[in-house]
PDB file of C-alpha atoms and ligand atoms in Angstrom:
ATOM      1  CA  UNK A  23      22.489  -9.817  14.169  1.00  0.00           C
ATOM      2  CA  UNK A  24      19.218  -8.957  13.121  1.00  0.00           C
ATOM      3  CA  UNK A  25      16.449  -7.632  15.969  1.00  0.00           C
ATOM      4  CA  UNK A  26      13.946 -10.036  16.174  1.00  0.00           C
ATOM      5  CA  UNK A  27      10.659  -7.913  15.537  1.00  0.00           C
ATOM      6  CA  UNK A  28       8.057 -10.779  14.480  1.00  0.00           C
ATOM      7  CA  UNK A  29       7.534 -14.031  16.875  1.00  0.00           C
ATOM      8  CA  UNK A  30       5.173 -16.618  15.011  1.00  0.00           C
ATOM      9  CA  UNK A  31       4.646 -19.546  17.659  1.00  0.00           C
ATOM     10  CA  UNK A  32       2.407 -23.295  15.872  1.00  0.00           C
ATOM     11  CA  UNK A  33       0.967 -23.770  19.783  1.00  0.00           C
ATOM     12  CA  UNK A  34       1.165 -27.304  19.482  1.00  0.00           C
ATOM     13  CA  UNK A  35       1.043 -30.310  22.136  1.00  0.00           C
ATOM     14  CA  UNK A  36      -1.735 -29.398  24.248  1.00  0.00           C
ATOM     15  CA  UNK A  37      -3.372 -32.729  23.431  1.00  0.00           C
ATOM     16  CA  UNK A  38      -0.950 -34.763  24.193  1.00  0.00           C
ATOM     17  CA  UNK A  39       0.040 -32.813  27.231  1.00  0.00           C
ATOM     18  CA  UNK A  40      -3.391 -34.015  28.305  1.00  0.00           C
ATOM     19  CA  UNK A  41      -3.210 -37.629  27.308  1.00  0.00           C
ATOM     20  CA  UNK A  42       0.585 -38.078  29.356  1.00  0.00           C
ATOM     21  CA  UNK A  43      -1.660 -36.520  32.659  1.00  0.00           C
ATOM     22  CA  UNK A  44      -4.544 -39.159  31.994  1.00  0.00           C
ATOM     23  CA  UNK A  45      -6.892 -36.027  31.279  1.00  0.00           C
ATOM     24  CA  UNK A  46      -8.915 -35.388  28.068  1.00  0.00           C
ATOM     25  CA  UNK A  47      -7.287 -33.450  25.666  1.00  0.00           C
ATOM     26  CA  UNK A  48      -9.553 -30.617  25.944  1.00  0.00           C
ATOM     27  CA  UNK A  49      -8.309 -30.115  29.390  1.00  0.00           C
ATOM     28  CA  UNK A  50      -4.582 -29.002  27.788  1.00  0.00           C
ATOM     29  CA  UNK A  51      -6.462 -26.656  25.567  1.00  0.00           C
ATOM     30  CA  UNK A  52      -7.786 -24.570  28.465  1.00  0.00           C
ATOM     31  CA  UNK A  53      -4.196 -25.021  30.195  1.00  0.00           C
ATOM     32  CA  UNK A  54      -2.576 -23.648  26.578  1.00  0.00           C
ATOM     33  CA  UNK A  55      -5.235 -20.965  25.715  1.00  0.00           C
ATOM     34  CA  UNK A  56      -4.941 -19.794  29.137  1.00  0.00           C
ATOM     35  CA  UNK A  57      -1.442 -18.807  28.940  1.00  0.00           C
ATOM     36  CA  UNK A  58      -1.722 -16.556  26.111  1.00  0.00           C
ATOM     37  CA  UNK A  59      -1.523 -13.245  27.727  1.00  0.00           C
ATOM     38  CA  UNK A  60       1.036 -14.759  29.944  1.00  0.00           C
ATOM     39  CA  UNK A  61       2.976 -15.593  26.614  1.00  0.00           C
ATOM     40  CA  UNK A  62       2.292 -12.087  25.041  1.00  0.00           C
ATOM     41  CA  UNK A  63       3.889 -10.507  28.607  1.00  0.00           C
ATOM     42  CA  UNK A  64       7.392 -12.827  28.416  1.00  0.00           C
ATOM     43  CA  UNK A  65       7.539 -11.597  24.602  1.00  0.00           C
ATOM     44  CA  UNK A  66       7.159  -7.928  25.492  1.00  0.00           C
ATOM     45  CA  UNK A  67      10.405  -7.995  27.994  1.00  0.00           C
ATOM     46  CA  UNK A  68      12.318 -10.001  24.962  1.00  0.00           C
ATOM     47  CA  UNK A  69      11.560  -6.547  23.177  1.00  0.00           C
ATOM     48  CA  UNK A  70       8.923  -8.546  20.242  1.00  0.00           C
ATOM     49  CA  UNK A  71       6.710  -6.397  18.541  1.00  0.00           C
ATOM     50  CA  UNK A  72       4.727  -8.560  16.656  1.00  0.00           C
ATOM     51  CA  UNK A  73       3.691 -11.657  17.814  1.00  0.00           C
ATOM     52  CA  UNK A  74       1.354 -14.060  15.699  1.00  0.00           C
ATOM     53  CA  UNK A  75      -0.123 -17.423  17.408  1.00  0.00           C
ATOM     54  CA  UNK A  76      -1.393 -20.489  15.409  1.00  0.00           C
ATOM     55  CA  UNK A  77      -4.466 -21.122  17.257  1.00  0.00           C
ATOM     56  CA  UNK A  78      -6.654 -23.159  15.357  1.00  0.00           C
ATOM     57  CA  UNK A  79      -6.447 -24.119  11.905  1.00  0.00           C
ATOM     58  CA  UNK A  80      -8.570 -24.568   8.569  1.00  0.00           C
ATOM     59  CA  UNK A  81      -7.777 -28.121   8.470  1.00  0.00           C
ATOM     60  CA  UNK A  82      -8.766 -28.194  12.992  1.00  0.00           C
ATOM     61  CA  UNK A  83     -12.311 -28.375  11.690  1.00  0.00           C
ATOM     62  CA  UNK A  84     -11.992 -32.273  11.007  1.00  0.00           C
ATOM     63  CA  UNK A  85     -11.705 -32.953  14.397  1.00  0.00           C
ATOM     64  CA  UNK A  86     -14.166 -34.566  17.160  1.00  0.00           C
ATOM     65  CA  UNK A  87     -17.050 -32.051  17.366  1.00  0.00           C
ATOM     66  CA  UNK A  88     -16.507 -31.830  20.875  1.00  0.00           C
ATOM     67  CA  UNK A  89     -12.871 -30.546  20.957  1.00  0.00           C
ATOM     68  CA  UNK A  90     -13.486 -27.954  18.271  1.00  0.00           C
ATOM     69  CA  UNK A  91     -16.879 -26.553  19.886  1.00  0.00           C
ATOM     70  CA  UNK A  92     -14.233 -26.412  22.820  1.00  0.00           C
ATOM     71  CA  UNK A  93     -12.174 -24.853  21.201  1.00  0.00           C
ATOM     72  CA  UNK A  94     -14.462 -22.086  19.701  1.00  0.00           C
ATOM     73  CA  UNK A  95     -15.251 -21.353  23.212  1.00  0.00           C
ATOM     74  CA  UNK A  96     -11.562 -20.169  24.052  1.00  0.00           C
ATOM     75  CA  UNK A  97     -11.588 -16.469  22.424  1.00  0.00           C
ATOM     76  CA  UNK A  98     -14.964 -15.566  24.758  1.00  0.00           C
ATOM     77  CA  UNK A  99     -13.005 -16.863  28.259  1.00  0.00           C
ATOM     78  CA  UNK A 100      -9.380 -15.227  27.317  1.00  0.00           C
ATOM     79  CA  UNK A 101     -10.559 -12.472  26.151  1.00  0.00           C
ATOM     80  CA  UNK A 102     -13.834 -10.635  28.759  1.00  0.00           C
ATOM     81  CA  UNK A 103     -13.743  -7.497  29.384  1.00  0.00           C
ATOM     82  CA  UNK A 104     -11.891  -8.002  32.662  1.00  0.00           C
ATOM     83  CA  UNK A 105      -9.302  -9.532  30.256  1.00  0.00           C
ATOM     84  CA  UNK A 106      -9.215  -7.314  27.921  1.00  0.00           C
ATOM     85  CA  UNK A 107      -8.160  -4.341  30.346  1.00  0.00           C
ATOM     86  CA  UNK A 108      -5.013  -6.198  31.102  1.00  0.00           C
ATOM     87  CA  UNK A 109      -4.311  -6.285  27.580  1.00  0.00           C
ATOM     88  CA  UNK A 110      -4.833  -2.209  27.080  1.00  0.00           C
ATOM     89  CA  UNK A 111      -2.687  -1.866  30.390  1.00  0.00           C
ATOM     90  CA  UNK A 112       0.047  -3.411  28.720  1.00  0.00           C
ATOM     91  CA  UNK A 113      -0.411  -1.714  25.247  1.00  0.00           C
ATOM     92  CA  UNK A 114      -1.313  -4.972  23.535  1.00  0.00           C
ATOM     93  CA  UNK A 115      -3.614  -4.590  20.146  1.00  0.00           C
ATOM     94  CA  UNK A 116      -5.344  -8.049  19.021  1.00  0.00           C
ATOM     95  CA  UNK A 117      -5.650  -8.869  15.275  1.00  0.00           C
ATOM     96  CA  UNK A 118      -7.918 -11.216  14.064  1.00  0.00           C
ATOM     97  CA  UNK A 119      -6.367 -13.204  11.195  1.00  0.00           C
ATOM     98  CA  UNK A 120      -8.179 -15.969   9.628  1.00  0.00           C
ATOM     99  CA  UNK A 121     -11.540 -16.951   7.718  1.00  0.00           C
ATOM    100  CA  UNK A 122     -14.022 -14.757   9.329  1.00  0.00           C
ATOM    101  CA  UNK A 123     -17.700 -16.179   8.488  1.00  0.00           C
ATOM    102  CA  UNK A 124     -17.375 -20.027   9.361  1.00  0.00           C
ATOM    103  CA  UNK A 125     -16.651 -20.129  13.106  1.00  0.00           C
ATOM    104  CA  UNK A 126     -19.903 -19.922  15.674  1.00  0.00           C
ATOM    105  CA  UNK A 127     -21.569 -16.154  16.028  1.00  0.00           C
ATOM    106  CA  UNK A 128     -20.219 -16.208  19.697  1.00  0.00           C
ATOM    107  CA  UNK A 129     -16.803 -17.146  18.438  1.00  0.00           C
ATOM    108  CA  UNK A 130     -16.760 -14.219  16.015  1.00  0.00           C
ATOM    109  CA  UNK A 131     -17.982 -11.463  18.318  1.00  0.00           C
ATOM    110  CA  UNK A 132     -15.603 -12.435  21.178  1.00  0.00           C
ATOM    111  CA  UNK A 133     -12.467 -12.252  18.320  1.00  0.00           C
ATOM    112  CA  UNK A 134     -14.077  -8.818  16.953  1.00  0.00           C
ATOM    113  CA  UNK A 135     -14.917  -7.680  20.435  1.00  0.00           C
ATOM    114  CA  UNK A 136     -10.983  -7.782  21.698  1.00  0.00           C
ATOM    115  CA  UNK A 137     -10.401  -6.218  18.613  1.00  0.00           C
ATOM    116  CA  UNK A 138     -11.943  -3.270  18.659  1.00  0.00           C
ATOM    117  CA  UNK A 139     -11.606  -2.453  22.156  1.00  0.00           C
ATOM    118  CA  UNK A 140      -7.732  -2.760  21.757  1.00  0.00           C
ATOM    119  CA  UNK A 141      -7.188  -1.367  18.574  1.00  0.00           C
ATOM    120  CA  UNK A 142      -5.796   2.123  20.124  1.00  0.00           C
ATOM    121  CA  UNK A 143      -2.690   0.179  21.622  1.00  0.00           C
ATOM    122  CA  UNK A 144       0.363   0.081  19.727  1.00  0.00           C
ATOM    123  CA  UNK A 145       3.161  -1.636  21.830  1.00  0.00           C
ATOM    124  CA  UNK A 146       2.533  -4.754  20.655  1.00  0.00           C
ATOM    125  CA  UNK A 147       0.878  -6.408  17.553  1.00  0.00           C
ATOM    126  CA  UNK A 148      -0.819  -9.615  18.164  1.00  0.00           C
ATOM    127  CA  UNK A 149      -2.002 -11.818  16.097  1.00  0.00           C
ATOM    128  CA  UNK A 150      -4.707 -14.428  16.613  1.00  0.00           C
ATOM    129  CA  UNK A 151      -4.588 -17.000  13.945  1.00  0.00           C
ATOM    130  CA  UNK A 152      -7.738 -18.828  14.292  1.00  0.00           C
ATOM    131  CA  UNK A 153      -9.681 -20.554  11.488  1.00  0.00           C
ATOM    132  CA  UNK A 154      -6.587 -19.444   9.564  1.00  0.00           C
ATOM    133  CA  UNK A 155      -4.492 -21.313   6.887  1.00  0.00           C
ATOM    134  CA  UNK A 156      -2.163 -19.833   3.704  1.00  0.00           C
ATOM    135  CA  UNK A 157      -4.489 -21.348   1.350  1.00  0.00           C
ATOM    136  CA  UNK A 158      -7.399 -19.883   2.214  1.00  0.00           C
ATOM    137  CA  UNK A 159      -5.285 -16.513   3.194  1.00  0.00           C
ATOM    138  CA  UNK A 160      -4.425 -16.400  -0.419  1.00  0.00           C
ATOM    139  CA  UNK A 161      -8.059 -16.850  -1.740  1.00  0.00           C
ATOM    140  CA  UNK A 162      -9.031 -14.171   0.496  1.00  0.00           C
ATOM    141  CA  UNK A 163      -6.142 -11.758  -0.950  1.00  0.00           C
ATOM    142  CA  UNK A 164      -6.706 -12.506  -4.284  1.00  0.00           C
ATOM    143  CA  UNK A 165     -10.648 -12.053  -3.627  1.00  0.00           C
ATOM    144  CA  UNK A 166     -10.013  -8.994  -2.527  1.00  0.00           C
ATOM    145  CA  UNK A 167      -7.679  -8.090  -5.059  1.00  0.00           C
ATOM    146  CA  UNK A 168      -9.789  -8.872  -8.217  1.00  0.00           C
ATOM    147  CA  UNK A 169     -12.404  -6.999  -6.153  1.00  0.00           C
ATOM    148  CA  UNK A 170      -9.899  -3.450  -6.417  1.00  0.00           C
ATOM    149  CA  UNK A 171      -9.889  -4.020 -10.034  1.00  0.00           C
ATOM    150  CA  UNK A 172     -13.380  -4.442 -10.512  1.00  0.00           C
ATOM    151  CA  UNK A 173     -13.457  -1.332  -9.256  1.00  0.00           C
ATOM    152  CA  UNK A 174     -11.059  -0.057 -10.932  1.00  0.00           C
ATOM    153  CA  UNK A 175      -9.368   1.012  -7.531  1.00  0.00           C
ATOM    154  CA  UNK A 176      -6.528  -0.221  -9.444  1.00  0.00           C
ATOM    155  CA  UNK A 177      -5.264  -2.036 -12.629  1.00  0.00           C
ATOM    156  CA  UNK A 178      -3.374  -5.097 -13.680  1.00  0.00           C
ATOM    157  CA  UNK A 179      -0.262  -3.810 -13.881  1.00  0.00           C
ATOM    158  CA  UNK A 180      -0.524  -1.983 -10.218  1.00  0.00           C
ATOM    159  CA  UNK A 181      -0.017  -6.273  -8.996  1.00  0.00           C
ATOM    160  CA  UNK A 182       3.022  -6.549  -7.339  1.00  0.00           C
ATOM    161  CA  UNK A 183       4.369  -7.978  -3.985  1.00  0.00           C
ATOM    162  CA  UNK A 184       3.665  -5.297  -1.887  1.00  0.00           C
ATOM    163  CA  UNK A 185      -0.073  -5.288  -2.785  1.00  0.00           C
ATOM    164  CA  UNK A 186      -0.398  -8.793  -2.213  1.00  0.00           C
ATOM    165  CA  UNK A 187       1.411  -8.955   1.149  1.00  0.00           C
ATOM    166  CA  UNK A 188      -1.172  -5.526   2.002  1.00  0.00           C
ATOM    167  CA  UNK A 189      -3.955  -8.161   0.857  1.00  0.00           C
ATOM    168  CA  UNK A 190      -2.826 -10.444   3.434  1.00  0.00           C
ATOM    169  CA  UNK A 191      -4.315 -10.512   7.031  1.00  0.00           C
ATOM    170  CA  UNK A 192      -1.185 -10.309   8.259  1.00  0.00           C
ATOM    171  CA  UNK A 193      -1.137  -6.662   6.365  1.00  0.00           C
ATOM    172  CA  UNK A 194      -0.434  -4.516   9.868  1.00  0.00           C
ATOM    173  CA  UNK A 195       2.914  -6.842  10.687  1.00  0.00           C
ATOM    174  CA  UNK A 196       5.936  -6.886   9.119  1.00  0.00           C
ATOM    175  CA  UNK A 197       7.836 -10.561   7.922  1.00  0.00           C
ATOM    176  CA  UNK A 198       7.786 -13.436  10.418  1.00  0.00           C
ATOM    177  CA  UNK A 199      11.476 -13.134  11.674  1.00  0.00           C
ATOM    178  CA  UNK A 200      11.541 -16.548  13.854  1.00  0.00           C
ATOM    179  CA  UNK A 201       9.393 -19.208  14.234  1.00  0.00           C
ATOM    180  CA  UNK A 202       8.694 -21.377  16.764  1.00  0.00           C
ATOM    181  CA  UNK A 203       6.711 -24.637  16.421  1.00  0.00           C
ATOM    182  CA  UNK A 204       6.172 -26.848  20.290  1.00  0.00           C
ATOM    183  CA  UNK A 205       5.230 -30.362  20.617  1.00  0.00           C
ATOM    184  CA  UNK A 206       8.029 -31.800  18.584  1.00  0.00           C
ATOM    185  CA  UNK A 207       6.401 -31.686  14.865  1.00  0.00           C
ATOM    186  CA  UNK A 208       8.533 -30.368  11.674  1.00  0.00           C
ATOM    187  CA  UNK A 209       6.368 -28.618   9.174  1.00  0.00           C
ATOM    188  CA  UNK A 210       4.374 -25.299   9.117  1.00  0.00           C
ATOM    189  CA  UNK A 211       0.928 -26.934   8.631  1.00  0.00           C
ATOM    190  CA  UNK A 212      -0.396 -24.266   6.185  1.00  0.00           C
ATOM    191  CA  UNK A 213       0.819 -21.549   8.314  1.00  0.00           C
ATOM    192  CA  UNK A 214       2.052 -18.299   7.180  1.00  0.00           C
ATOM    193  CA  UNK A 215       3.600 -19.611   4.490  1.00  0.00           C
ATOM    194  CA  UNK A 216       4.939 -16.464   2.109  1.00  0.00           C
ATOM    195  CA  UNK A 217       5.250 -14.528   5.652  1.00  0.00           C
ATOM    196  CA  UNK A 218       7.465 -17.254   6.892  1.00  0.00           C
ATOM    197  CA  UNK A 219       9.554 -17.016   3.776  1.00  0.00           C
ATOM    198  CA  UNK A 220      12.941 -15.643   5.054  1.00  0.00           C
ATOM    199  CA  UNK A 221      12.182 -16.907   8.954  1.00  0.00           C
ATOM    200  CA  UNK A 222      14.580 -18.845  11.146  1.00  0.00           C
ATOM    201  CA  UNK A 223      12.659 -22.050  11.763  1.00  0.00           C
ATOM    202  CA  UNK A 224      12.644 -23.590  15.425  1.00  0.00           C
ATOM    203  CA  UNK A 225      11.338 -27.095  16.689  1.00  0.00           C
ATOM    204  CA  UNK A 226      11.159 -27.677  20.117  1.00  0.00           C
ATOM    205  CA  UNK A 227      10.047 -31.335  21.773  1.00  0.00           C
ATOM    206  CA  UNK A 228       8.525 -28.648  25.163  1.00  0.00           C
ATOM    207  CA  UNK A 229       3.837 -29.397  24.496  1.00  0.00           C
ATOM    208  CA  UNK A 230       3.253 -25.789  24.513  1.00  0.00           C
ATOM    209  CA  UNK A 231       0.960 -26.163  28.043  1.00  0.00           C
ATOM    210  CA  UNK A 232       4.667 -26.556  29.283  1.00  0.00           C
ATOM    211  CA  UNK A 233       6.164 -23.835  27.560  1.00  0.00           C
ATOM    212  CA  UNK A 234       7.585 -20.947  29.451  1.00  0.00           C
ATOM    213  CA  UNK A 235       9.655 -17.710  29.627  1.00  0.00           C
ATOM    214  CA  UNK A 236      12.966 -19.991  29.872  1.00  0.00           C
ATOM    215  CA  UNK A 237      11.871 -22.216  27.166  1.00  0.00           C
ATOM    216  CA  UNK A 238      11.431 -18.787  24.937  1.00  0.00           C
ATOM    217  CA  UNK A 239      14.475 -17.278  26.408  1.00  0.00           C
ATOM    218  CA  UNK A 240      16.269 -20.450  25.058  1.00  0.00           C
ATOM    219  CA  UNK A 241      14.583 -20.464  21.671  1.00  0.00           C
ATOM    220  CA  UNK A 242      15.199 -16.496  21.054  1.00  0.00           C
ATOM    221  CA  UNK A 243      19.170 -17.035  22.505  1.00  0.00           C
ATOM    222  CA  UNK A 244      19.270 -19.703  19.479  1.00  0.00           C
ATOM    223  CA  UNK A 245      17.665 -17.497  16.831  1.00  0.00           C
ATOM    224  CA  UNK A 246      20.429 -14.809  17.947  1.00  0.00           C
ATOM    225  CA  UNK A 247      23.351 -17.193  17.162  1.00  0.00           C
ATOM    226  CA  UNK A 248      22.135 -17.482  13.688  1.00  0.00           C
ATOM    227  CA  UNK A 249      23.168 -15.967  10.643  1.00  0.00           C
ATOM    228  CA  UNK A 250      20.630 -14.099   8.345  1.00  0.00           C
ATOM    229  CA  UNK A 251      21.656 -13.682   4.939  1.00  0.00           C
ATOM    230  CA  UNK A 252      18.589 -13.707   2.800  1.00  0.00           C
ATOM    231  CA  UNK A 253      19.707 -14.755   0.113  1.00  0.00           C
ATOM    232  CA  UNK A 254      23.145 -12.761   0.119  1.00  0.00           C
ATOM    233  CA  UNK A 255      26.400 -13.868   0.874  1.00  0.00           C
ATOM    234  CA  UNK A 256      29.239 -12.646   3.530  1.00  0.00           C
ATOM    235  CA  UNK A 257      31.256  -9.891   2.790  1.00  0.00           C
TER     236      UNK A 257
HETATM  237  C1  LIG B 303      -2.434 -27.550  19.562  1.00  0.00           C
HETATM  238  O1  LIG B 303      -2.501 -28.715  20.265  1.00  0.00           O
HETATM  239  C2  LIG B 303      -3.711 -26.754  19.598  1.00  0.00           C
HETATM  240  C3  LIG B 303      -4.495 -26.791  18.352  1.00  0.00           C
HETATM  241  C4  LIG B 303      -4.082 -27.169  17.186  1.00  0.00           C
HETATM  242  C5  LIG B 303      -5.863 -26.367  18.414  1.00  0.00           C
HETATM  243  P1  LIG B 303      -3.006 -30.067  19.597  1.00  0.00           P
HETATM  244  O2  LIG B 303      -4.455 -30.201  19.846  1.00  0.00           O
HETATM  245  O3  LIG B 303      -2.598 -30.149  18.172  1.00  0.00           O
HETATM  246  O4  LIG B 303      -2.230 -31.143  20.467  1.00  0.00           O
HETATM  247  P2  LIG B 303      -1.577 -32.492  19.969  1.00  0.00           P
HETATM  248  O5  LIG B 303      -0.675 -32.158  18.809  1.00  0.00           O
HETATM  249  O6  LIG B 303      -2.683 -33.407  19.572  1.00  0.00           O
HETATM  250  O7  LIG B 303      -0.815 -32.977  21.161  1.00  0.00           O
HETATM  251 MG1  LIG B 304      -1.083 -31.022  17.151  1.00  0.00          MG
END
């Protein structure tokens, strides 16, 4: 049995949650975005520490202007001040991981806002995956990495796995342990792809607007039963 530390969640479904209710899809969004904290809460009594959420992707952009200028607006209603004091009440630190210079100013400063005004807590990690894929995770580590050498912070030969998983935005949160992806789809989508590498993998039908604390309770019972051998065998 190995203690799940590291929940990633694909938050998928919300637009088709809409569509079954007659409503636009933009209308599941709110009802999905707005259950965040509510989310973060049933993962804290499951004992998570980490928790990273796949909020909007690189590839999200391609959508109808209107549902991703909807969608930028999310991170500036979940997370006001008011909203953020629930978060430091319940020891909750927001990370930021993604591309940081192509979403809207407003966007940005919401996102770095909630950061910075819960970067003292330490109960629980969160991380907010927005504008985020692996592809362009990786161009940012290497960027960054090339960058070290430049200045000769460090050499070719210091490259190893443990500098490029520091590299990653993900750097403050340890390997995904269990995944779960809603809305009944069965691929990662560019998400967290070397964090996910030794993850239990779990696909559930539930649109995530519909997803609750059974649902999770149900999905963490199942990663339980499962037997982790990365890569070894039983003895
Ligand atoms: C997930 O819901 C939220 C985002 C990717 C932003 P979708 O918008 O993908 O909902 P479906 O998959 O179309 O139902
Ligand atoms: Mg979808």
């Amino acid at each position: 049995m190995k203690q799940l530390n590291h929940l990633g969640i694909i938050l998928d479904g919300n637009g088709r949650w809409a569509q079954k209710l007659n409503k636009d899809r933009t209308f599941g969004h709110k009802q999905g975005m707005n259950k965040i904290f509510d989310t973060i809460k049933w993962c804290q009594a499951e004992n998570i520490a980490y928790v990273t959420l796949f909020c909007f992707s690189t590839e999200n952009w391609n959508r109808p202007v209107k549902e991703v200028d909807y969608l930028m607006k999310f991170p500036g209603q979940i997370f006001s001040d008011k909203e953020l004091k629930k978060y430091i009440a319940n020891g909750i630190r927001i990370i930021w991981v993604g591309r940081r210079t192509k979403v809207p100013k407003k966007t940005r400063q919401a996102l770095e806002n909630a950061e910075s005004k819960t970067e003292q807590q330490t109960k629980t990690i969160v991380n907010l995956a927005l504008d985020y894929g692996s592809g362009e995770e990786l161009v940012s580590a290497v960027t960054k990495i090339c960058q070290g050498i430049l200045q000769q912070k460090f050499e070719l030969n210091d490259i190893n796995q443990d500098l490029i998983y520091n590299n990653l935005y993900t750097c403050a949160s340890p390997p995904i342990d269990f995944l779960i992806r809603t809305g009944g789809e069965q691929r990662l989508s560019n998400f967290m792809l070397l964090q996910l590498g030794y993850a239990e993998l779990y696909f559930t039908k539930i649109y995530w607007p519909d997803f609750d604390a059974i649902a999770l309770k149900t999905a963490i019972a199942d990663y339980y039963a499962r037997d982790r051998r990365f890569g070894r065998i039983e003895v």
